Tab-separated table of N, CA and C in Angstrom:
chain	number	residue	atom	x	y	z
A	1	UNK	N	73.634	77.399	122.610
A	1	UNK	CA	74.851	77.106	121.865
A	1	UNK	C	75.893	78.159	122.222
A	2	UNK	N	76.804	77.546	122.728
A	2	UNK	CA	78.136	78.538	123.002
A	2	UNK	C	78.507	79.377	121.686
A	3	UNK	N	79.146	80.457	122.168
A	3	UNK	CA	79.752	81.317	121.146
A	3	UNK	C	81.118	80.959	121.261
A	4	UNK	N	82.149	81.664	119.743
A	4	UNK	CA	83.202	81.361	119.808
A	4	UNK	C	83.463	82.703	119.207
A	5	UNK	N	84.929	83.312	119.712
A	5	UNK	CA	85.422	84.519	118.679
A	5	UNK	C	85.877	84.334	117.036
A	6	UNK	N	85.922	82.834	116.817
A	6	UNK	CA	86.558	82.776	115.363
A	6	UNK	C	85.972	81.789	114.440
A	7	UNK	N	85.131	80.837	115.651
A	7	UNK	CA	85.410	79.711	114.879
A	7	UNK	C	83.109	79.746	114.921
A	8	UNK	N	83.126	78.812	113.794
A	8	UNK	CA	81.263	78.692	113.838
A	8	UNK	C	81.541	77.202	114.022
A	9	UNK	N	80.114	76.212	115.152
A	9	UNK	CA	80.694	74.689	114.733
A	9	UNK	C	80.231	74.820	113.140
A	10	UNK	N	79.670	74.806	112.396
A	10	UNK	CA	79.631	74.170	110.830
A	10	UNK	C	81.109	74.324	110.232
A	11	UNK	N	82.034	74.712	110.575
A	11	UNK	CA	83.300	74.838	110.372
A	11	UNK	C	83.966	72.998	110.453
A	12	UNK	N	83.163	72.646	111.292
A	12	UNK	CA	83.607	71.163	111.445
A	12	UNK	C	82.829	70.044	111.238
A	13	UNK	N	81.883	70.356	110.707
A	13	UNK	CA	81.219	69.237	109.645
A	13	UNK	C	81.978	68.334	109.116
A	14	UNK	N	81.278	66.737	109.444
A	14	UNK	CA	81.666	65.677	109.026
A	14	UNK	C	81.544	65.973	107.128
A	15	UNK	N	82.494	65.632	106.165
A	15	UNK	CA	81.790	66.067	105.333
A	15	UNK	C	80.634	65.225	104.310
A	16	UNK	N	80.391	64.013	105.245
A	16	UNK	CA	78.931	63.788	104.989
A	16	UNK	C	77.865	63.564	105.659
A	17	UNK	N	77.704	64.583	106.747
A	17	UNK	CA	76.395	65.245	107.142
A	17	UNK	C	76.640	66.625	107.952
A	18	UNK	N	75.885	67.297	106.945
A	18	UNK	CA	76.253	68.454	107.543
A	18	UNK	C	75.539	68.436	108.893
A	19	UNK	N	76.277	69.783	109.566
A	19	UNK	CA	75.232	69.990	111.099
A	19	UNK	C	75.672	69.249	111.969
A	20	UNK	N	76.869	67.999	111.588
A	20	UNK	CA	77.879	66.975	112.480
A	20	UNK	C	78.824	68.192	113.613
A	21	UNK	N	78.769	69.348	112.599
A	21	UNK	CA	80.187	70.077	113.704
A	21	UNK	C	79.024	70.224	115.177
A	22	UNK	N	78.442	69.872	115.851
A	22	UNK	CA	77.342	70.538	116.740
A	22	UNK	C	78.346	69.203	118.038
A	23	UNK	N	79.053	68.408	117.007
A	23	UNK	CA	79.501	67.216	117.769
A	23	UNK	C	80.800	67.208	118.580
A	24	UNK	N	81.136	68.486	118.126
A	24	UNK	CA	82.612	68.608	118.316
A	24	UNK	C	82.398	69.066	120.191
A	25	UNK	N	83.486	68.536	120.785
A	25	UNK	CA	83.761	68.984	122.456
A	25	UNK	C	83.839	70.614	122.402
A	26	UNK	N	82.901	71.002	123.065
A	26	UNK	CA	82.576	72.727	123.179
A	26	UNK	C	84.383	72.927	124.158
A	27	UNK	N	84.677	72.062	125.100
A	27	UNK	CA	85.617	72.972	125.299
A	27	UNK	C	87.018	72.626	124.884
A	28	UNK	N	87.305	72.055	123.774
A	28	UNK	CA	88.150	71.398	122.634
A	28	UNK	C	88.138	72.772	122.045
A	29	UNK	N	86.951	73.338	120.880
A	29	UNK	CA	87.135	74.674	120.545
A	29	UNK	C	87.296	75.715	121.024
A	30	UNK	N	86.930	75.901	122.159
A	30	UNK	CA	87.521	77.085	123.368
A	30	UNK	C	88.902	76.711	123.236
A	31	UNK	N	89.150	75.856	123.526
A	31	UNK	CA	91.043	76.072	123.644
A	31	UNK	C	91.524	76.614	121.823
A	32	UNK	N	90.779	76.168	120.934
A	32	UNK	CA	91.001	76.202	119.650
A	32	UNK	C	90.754	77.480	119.085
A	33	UNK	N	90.011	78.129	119.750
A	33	UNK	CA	90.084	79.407	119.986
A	33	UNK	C	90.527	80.781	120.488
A	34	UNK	N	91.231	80.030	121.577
A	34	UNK	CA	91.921	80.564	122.254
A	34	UNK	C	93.188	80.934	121.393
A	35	UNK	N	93.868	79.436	120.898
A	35	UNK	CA	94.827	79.049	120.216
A	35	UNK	C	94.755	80.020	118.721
A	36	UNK	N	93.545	80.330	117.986
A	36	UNK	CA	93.884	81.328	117.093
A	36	UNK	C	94.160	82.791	117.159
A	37	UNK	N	93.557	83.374	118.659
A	37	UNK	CA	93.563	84.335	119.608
A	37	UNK	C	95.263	84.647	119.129
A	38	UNK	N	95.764	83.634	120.127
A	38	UNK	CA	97.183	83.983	119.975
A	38	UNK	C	97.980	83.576	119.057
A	39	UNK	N	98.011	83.139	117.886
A	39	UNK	CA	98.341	82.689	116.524
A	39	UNK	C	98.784	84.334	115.553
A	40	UNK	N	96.952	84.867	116.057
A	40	UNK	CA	96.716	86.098	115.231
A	40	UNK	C	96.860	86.084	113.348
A	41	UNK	N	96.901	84.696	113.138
A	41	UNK	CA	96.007	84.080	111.821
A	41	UNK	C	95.229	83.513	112.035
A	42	UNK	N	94.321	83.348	110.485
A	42	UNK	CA	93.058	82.394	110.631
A	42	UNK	C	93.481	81.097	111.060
A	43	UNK	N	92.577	80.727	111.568
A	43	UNK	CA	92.421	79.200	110.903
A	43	UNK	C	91.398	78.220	110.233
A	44	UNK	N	92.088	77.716	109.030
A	44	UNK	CA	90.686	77.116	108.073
A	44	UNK	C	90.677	75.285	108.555
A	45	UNK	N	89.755	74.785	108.934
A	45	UNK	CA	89.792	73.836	109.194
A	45	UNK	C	89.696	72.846	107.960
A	46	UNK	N	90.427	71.994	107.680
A	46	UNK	CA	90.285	71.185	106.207
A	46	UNK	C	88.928	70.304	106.452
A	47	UNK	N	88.537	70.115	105.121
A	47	UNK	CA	87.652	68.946	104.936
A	47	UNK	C	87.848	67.740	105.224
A	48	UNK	N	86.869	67.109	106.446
A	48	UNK	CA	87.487	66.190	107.054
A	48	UNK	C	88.392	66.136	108.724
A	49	UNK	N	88.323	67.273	108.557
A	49	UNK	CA	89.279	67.764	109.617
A	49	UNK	C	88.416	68.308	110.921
A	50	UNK	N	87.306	68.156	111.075
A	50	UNK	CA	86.994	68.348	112.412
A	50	UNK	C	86.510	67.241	112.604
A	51	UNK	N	84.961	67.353	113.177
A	51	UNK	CA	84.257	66.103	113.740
A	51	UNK	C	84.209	65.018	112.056
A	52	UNK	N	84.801	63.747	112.553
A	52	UNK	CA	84.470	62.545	111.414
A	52	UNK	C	83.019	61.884	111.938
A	53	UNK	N	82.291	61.226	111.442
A	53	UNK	CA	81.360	60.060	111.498
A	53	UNK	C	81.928	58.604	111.223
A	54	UNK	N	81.621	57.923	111.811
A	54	UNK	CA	81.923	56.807	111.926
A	54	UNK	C	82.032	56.094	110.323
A	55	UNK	N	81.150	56.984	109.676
A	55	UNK	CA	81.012	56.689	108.253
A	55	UNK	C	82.139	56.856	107.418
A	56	UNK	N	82.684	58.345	107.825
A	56	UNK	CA	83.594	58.682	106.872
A	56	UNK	C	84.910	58.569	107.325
A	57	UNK	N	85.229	58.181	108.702
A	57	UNK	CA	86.250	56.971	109.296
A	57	UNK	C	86.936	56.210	108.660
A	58	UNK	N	85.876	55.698	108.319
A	58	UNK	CA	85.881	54.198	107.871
A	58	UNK	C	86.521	54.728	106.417
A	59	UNK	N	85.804	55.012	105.620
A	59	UNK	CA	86.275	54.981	104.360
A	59	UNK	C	86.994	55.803	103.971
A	60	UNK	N	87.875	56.796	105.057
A	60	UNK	CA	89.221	57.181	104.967
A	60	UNK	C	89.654	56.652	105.392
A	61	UNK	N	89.760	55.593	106.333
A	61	UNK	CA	90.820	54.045	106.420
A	61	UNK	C	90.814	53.331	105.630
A	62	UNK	N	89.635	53.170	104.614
A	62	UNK	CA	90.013	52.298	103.612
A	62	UNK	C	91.269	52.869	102.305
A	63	UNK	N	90.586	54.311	102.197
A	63	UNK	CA	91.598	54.629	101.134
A	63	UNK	C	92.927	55.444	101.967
A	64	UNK	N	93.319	55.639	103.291
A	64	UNK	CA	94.527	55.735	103.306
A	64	UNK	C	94.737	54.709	104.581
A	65	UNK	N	95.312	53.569	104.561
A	65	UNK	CA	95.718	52.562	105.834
A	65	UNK	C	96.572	53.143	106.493
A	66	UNK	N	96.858	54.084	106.534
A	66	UNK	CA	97.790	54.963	107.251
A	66	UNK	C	96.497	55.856	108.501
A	67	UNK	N	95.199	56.449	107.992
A	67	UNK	CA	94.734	56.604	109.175
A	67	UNK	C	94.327	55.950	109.974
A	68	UNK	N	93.682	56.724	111.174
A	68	UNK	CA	93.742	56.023	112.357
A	68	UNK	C	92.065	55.604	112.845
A	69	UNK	N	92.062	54.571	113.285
A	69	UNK	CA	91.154	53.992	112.883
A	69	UNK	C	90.006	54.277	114.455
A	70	UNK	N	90.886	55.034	115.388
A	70	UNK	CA	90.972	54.798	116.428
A	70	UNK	C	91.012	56.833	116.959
A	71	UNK	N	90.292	57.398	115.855
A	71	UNK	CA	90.561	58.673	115.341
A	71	UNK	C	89.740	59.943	116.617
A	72	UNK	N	90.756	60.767	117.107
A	72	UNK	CA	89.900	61.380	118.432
A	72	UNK	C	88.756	62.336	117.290
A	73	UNK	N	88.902	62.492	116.340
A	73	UNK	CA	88.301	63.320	115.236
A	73	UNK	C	86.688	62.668	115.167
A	74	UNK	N	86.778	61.179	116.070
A	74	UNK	CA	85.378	60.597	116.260
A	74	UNK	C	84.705	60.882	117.355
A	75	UNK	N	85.575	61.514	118.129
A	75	UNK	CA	84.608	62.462	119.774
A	75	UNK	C	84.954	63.651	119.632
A	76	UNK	N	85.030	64.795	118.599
A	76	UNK	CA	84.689	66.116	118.139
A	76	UNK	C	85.992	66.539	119.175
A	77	UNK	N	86.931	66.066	119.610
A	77	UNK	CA	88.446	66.192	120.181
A	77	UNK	C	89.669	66.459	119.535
A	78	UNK	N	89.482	66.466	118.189
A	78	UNK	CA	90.645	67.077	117.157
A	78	UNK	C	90.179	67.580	115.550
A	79	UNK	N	91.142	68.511	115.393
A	79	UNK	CA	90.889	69.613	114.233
A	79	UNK	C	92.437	68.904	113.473
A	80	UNK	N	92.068	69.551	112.000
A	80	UNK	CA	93.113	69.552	111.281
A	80	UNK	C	93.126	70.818	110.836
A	81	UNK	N	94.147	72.012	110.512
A	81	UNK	CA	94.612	73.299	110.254
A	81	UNK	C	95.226	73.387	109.464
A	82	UNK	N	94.448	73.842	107.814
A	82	UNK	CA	95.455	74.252	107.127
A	82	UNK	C	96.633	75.394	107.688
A	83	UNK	N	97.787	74.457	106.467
A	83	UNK	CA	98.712	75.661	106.956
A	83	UNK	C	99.820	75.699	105.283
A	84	UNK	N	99.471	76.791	104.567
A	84	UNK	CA	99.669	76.898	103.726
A	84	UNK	C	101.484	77.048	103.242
A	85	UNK	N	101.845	77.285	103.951
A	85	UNK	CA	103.341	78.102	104.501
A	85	UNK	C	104.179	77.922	105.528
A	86	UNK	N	105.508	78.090	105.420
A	86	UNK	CA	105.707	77.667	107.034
A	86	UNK	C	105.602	78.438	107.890
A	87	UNK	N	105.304	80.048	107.557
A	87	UNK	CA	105.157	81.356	108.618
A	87	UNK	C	104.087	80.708	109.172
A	88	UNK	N	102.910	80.860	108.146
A	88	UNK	CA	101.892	80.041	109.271
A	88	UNK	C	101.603	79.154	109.878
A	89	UNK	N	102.653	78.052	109.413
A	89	UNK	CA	102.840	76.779	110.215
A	89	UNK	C	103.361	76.618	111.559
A	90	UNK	N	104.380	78.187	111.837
A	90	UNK	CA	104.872	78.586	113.189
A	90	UNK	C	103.717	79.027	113.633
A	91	UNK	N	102.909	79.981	113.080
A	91	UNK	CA	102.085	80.891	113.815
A	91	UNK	C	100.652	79.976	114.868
A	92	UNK	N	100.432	78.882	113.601
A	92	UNK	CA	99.643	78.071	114.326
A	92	UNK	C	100.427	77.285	115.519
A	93	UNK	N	101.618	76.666	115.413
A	93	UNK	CA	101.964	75.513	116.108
A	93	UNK	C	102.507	76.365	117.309
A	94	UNK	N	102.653	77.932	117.779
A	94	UNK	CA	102.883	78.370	118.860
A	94	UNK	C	101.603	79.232	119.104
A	95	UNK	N	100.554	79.081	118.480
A	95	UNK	CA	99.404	79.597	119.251
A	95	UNK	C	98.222	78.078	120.112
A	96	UNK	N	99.027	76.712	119.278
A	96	UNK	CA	98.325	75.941	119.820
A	96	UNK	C	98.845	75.638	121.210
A	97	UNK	N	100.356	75.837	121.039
A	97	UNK	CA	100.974	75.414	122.766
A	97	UNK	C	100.641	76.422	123.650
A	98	UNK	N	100.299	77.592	122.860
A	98	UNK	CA	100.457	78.862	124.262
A	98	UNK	C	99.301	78.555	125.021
A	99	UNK	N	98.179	77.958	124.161
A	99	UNK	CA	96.583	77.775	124.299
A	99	UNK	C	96.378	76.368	125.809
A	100	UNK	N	97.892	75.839	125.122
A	100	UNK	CA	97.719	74.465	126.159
A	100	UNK	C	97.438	73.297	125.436
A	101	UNK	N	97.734	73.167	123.818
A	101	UNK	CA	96.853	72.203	123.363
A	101	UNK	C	98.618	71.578	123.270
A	102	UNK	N	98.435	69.943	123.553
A	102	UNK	CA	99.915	69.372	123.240
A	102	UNK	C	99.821	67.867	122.584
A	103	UNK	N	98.991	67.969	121.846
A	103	UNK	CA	99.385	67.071	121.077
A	103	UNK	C	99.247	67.103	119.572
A	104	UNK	N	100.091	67.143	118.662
A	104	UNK	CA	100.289	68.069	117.720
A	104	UNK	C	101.013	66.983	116.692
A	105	UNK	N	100.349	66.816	115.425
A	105	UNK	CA	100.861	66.245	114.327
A	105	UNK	C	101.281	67.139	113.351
A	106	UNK	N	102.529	67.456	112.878
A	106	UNK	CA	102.803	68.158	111.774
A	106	UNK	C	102.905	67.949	110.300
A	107	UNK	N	102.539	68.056	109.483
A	107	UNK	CA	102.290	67.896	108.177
A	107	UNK	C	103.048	69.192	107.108
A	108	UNK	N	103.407	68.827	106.076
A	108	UNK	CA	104.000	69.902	105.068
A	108	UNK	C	102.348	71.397	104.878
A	109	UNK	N	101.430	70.414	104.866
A	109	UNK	CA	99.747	71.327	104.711
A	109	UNK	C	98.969	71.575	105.733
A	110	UNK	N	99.041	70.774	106.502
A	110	UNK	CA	98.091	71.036	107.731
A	110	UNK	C	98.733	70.403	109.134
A	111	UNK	N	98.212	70.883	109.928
A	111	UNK	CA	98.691	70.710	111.508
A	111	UNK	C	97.310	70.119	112.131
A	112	UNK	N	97.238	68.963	112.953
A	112	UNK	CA	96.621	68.112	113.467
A	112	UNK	C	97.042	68.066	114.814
A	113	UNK	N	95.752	69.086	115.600
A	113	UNK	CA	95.912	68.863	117.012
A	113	UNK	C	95.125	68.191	117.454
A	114	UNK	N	94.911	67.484	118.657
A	114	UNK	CA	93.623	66.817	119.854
A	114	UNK	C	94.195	67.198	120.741
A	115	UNK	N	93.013	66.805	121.652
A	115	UNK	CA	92.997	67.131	123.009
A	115	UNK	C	92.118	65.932	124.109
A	116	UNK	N	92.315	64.813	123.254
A	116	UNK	CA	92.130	63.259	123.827
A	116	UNK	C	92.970	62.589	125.203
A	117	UNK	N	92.145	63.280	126.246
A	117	UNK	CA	92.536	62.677	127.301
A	117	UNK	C	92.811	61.006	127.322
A	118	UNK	N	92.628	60.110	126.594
A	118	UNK	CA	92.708	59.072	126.444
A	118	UNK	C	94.094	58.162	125.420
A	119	UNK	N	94.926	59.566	125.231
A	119	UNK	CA	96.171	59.398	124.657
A	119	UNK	C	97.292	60.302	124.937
A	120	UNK	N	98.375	59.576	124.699
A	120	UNK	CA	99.543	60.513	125.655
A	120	UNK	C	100.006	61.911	125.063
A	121	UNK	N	100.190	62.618	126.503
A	121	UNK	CA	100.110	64.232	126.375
A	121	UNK	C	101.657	64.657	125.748
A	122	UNK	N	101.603	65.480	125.626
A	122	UNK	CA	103.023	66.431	124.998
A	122	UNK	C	103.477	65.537	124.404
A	123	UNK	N	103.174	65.189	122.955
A	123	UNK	CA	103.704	64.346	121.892
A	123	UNK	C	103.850	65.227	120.692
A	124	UNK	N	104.732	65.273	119.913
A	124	UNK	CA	104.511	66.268	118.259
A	124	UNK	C	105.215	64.823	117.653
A	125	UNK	N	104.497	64.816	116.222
A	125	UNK	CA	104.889	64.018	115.138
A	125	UNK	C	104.480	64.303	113.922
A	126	UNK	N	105.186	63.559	112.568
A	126	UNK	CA	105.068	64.600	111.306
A	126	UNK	C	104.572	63.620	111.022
A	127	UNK	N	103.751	64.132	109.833
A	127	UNK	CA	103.388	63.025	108.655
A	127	UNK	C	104.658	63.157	107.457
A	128	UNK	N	104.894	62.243	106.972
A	128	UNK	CA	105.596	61.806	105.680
A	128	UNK	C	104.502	62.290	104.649
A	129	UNK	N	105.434	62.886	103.430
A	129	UNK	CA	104.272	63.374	102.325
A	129	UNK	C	103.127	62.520	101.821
């Protein structure tokens, strides 16, 4: 099992089964690591916010039709980052570009990166509250 400077996988546990973060792309968190490297804040990954299961997919599409159903969070390819503040909302969103990561959802609470070769690169977009 690879090491990381910040991050443990149980950090990204589906949150219904634990031991899911083992699922996440080893070199998805290297860059994600990298990316807190140069941030020089934590980063807490929200519940829900790393590797999903197909299980709990699903029934966060049921209760918000707004997610994506189609979620890179189902090949251990995207994190969600709290971000409590907007200092740290800079600190993360220019330690994720310095890292190389470019695709970036912004939120008032958390920042939602992937790294899904299978969707288009250098995109940023917000969520509505």
């Amino acid at each position: 099992m690879k090491n990381f400077r910040y991050f443990r996988l149980e950090e990204f546990d589906s949150p219904d089964e634990a031991g899911s973060g083992k699922n996440m792309d080893r070199e998805f968190v290297r860059l994600l690591d990298d990316a807190r490297h140069y941030a020089g804040v934590p980063f807490r990954i929200s519940s829900g916010g790393g590797f999903r299961t197909e299980a709990y997919n699903t029934d966060l599409v049921k209760r918000n039709p707004n997610a994506s159903r189609n979620s890179s969070h189902k090949r251990g390819l995207a994190a969600d980052i709290l971000t409590p503040d907007s200092s740290t909302r800079y600190n993360v969103l220019a330690g994720l570009l310095r890292a190389g990561l470019n695709r970036v959802g912004v939120s008032k609470n958390f920042i939602h990166v992937d790294d899904d070769e299978r969707k288009r690169p250098d995109v940023c977009w917000t969520y509505s509250s």
